[in-house]
Each structure stands twice: as C-alpha cells, then as structure tokens.
Tab-separated table of C-alpha atoms in Angstrom:
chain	number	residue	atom	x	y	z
Z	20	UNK	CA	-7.485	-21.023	7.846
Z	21	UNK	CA	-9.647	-23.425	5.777
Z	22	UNK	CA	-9.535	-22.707	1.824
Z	23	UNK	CA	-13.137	-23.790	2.045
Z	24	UNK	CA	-13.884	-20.747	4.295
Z	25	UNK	CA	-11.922	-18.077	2.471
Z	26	UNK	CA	-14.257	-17.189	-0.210
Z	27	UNK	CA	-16.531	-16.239	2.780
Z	28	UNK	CA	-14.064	-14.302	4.645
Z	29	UNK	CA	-13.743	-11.926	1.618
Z	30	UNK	CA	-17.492	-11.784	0.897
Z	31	UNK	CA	-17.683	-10.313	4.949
Z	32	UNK	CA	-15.212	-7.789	4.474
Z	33	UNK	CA	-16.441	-6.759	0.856
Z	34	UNK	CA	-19.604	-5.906	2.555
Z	35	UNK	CA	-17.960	-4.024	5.205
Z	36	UNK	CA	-16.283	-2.193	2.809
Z	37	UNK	CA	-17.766	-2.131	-0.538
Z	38	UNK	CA	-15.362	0.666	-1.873
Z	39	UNK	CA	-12.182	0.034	-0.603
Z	40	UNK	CA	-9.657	2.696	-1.606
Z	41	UNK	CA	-6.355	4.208	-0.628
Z	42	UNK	CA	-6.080	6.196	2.173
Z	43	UNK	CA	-3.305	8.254	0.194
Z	44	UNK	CA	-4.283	11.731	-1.429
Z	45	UNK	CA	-3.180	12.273	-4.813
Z	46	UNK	CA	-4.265	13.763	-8.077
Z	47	UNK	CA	-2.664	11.755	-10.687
Z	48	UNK	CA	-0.308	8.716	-11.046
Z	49	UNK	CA	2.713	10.490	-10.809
Z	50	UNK	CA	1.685	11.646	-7.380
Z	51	UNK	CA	0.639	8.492	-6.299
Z	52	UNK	CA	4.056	6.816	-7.297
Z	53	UNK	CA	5.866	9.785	-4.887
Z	54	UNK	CA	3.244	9.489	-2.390
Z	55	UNK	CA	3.783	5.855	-2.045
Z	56	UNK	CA	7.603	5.908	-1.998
Z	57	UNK	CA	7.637	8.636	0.793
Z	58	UNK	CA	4.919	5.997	2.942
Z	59	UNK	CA	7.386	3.774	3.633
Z	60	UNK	CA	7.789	3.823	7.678
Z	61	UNK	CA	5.152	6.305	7.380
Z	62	UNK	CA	1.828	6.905	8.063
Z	63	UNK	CA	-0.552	7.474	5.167
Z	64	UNK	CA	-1.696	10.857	7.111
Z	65	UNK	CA	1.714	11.728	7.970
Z	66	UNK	CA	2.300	11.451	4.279
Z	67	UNK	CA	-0.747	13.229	3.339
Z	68	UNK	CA	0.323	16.305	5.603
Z	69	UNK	CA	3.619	16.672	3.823
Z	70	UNK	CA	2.308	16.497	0.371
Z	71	UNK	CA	-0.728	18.262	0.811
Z	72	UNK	CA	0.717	21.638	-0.122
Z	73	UNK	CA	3.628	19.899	-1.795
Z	74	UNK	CA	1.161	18.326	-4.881
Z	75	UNK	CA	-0.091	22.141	-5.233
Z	76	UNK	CA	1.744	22.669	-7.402
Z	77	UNK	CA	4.270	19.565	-8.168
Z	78	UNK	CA	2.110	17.489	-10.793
Z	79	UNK	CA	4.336	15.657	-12.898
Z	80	UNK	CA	8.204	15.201	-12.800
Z	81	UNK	CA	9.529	17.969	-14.293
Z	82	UNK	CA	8.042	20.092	-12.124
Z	83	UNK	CA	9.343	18.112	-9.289
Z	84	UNK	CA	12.965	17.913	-10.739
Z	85	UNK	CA	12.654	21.910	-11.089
Z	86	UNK	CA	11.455	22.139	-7.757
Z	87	UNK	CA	14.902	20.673	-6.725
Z	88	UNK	CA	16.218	17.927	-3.300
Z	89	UNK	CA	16.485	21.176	-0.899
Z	90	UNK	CA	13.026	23.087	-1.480
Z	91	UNK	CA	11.703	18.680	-1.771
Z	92	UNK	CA	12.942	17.944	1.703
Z	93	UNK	CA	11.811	21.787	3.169
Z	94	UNK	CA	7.996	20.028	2.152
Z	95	UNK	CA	8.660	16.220	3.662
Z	96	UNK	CA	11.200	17.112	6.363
Z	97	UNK	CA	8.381	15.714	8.848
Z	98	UNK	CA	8.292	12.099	7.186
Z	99	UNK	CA	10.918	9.891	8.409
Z	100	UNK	CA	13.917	9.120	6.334
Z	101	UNK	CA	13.477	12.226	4.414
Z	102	UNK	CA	16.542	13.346	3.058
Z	103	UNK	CA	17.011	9.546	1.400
Z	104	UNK	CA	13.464	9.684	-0.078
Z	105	UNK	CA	14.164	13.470	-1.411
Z	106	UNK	CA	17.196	11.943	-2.897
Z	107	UNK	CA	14.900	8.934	-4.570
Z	108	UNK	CA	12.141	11.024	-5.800
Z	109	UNK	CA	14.261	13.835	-7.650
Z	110	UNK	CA	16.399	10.562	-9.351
Z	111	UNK	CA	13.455	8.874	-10.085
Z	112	UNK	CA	11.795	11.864	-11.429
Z	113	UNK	CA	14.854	12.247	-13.529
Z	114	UNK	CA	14.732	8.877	-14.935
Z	115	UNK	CA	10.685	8.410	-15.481
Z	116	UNK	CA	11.484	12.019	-17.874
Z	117	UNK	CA	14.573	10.255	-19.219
Z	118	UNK	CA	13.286	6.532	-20.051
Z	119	UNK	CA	9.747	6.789	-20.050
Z	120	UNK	CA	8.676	10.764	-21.356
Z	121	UNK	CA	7.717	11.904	-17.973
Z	122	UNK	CA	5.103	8.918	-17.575
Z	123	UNK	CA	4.992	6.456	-14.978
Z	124	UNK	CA	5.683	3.014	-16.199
Z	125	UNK	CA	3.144	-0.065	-16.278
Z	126	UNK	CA	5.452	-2.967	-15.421
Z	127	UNK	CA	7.116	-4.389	-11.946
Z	128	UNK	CA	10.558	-4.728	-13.869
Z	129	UNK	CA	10.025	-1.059	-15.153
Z	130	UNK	CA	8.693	0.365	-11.727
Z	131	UNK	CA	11.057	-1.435	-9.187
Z	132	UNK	CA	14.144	0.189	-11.874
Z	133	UNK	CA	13.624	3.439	-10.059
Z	134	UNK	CA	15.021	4.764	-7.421
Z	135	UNK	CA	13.617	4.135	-4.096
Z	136	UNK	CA	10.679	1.728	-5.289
Z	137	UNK	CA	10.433	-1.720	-4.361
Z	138	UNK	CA	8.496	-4.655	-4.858
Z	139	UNK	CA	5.342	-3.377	-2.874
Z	140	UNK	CA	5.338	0.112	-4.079
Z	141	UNK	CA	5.137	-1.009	-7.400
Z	142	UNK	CA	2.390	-3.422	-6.429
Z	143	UNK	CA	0.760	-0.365	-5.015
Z	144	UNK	CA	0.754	2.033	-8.172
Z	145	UNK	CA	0.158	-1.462	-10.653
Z	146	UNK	CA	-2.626	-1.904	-8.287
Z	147	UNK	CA	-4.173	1.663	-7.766
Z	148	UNK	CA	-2.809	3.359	-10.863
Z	149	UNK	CA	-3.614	0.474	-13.222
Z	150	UNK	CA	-5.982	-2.244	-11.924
Z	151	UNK	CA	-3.817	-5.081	-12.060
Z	152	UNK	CA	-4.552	-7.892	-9.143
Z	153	UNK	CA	-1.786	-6.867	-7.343
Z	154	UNK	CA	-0.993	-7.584	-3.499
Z	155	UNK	CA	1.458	-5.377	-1.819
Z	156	UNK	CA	2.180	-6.563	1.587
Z	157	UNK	CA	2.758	-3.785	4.175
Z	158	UNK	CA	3.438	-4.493	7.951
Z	159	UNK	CA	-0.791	-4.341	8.319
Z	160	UNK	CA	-1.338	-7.254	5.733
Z	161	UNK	CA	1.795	-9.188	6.846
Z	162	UNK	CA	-0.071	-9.385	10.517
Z	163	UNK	CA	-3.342	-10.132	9.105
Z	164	UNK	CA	-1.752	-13.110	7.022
Z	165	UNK	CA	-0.209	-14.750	9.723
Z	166	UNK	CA	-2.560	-13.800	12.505
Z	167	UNK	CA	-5.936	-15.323	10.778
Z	168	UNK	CA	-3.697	-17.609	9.131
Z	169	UNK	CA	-5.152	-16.781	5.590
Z	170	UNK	CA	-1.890	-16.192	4.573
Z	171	UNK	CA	1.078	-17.292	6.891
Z	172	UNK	CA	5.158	-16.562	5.919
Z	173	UNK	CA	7.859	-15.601	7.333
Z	174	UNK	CA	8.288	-12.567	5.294
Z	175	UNK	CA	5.951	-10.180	3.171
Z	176	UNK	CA	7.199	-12.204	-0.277
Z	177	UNK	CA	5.839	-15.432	1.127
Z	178	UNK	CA	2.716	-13.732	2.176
Z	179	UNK	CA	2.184	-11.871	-0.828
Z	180	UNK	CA	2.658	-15.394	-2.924
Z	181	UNK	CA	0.139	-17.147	-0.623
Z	182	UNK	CA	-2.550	-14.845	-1.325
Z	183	UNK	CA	-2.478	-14.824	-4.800
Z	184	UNK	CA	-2.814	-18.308	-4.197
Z	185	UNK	CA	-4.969	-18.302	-2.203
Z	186	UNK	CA	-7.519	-15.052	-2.056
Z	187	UNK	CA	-10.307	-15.999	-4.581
Z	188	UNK	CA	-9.855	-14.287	-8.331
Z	189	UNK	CA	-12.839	-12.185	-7.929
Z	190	UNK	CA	-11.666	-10.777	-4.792
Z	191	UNK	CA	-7.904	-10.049	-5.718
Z	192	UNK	CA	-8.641	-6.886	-6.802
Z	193	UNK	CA	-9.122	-5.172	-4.150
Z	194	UNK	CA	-8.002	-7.912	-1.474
Z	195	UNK	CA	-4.888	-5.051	-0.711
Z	196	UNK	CA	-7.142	-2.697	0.439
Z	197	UNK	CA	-9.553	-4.528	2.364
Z	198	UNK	CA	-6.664	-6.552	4.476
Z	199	UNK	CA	-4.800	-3.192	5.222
Z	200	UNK	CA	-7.735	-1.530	6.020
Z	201	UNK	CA	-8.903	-4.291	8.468
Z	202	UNK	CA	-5.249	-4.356	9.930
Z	203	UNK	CA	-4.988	-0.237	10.765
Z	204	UNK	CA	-8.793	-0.304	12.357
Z	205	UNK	CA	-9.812	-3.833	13.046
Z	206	UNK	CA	-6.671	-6.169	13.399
Z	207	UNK	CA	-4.290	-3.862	15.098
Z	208	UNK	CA	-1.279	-4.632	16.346
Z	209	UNK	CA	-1.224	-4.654	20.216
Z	210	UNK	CA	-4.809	-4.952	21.153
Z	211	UNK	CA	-6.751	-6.262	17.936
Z	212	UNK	CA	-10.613	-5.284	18.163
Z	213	UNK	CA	-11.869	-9.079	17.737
Z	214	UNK	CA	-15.123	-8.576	19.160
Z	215	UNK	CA	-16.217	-6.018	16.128
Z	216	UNK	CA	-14.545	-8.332	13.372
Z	217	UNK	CA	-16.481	-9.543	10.896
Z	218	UNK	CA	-14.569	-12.244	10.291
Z	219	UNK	CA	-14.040	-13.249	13.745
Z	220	UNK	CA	-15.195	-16.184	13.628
Z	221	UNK	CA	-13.456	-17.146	10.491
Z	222	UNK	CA	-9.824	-16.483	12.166
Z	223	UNK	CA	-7.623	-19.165	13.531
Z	224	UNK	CA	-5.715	-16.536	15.572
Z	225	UNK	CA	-5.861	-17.828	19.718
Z	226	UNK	CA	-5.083	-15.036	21.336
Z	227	UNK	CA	-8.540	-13.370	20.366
Z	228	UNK	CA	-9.216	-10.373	22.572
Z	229	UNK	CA	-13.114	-10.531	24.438
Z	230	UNK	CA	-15.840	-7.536	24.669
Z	231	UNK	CA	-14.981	-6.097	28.139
C-alpha cells in the first residue's frame, strides 16, 4: 500500500467507526489488565462469559488473591489454557499489591514484569487504560497488515513497528481498534467480506473476494 493513500484509508474506517472501543467488559483497570491476559487464544466473548460473574465481585487484586487459583479457575475453566492463566493472574495480582500498592502500572517495562503479560497486553491496557498511541498486534491486525499491505512482517513485532511508522499520528490512537475491528467483521480470515469494505479499494490484497 501507497503511504500517499494511507491517511485516507484511516479517514474511511474512522467514519465507519467513529467510537472505536474494546469489545472487552470491564469496570476498572485492574479488570481490564486480567481480562486481557485471560484473551489470549480467546475470544473477547468467551472472555466476557467467564468474567462476567467473576468481576462481581473481584475488583482489585486483593480481592482476587483472596479469592484464591482454585475458586479463579472454577470462574475461567471455559477459556482455554486456564489453569496457566489462573496461575498468572493470582502471581501477578500478588506482585501489582507487592511492587506497585495494588495499582496497575503505567509503563511496558513495568507491565510486561508480570506474570503472564506480554508485549501486546501491555500495549492493550497502555492503550485502553491510559491513552498512550499504542498498537498491539493480535492475529486480526497481523492479517490486516499483511493482507492490505499497510503493514507487512513476518511477525506481529514487525507489524506493530511498521504501523507506528506508518499509520498517521492523528490516527494512532485508536488505529488498534479500528484494524481489529475490521479484521473480526470485515477482513476475516477464510472468506474476507471485500465487497462491504470501505477500504476496498485502497487494499493491495489479490485474492479479493466478489459480491455473489
């Protein structure tokens, strides 16, 4: 894809989606941090389910740490790898009481110290949480980068660093949520829905599909 034509590309799906938010329930940034951790090789509804009745009445990390791994994986026992994230979220909840006085840290250093988060969860939380420009690159984004050819890499680090190169500063905001949102209902995987894309004409992708 063209730099010339990017700015464009973002002004399209902007208007499609003027508010773009997380499709992740939460109530404060604590939840949002466990939320995010327990969405990897998850679905955000999947993960949604399982907290649901679990952020009730977990709110911050103490409670969680009371709450304890068993009753934690009773509550997320239908999200895949759940007795490792259990495991992750009571030591992390441990360590955000222990080095940071029960508050979720600001910083990628600080965030990707805990248990169980990486580089994209923390770009999620610095993103959501805090406001920073942030890209986390998830499998939808990582198809969307190479398929359009906004951003092509071989993996989601060399994505990620090609659009903050590349994605316009006034955009980068909320560039995370617009690409993953146009990758789980536009740009899907096995049959991408090219003739309702706003961008369509934008993409370098050739294996467009056609209106049947």
């Amino acid at each position: 894809m063209k730099t010339a034509v990017i700015p464009e590309f973002f002004a399209r799906l902007k208007k499609a989606m003027p508010e773009p938010e997380t499709e992740l329930e939460y109530d404060n940034v604590y939840q949002l941090l466990v939320a995010v951790v327990l969405s990897a090789q998850a679905t955000d509804v999947g993960v949604n389910r399982a907290t649901g009745p679990l952020f009730k009445f977990v709110k911050t990390p103490a409670q969680m740490v009371a709450l304890g791994e068993a009753k934690l994986i009773d509550h997320i026992k239908t999200i895949g790898l759940f007795r490792t994230k259990a495991k992750n979220v009571i030591a992390l909840s441990h360590l955000l009481l222990e080095r940071h006085g029960g508050e979720v840290p600001r910083t990628h250093e600080e965030l990707e110290a805990l248990p169980g988060v990486g580089r994209k969860t923390a770009n999620v939380v610095m993103n959501v949480a805090y406001g920073e420009a942030t890209i986390a690159v998830d499998t939808h984004i990582f198809r969307v980068g190479n398929r359009t050819g906004l951003a092509p890499g071989k993996n989601p680090l060399q994505v990620e660093l090609k659009l903050l190169k590349r994605v316009p500063d006034e955009y980068k905001l909320h560039a995370h949520h617009w690409l993953i949102l146009h990758g789980r209902y536009t740009c899907k995987a096995r049959t991408p829905l090219c003739p309702a894309c706003v961008v369509n004409d934008l993409c370098t992708f050739k294996g467009k599909t056609v209106a049947a």
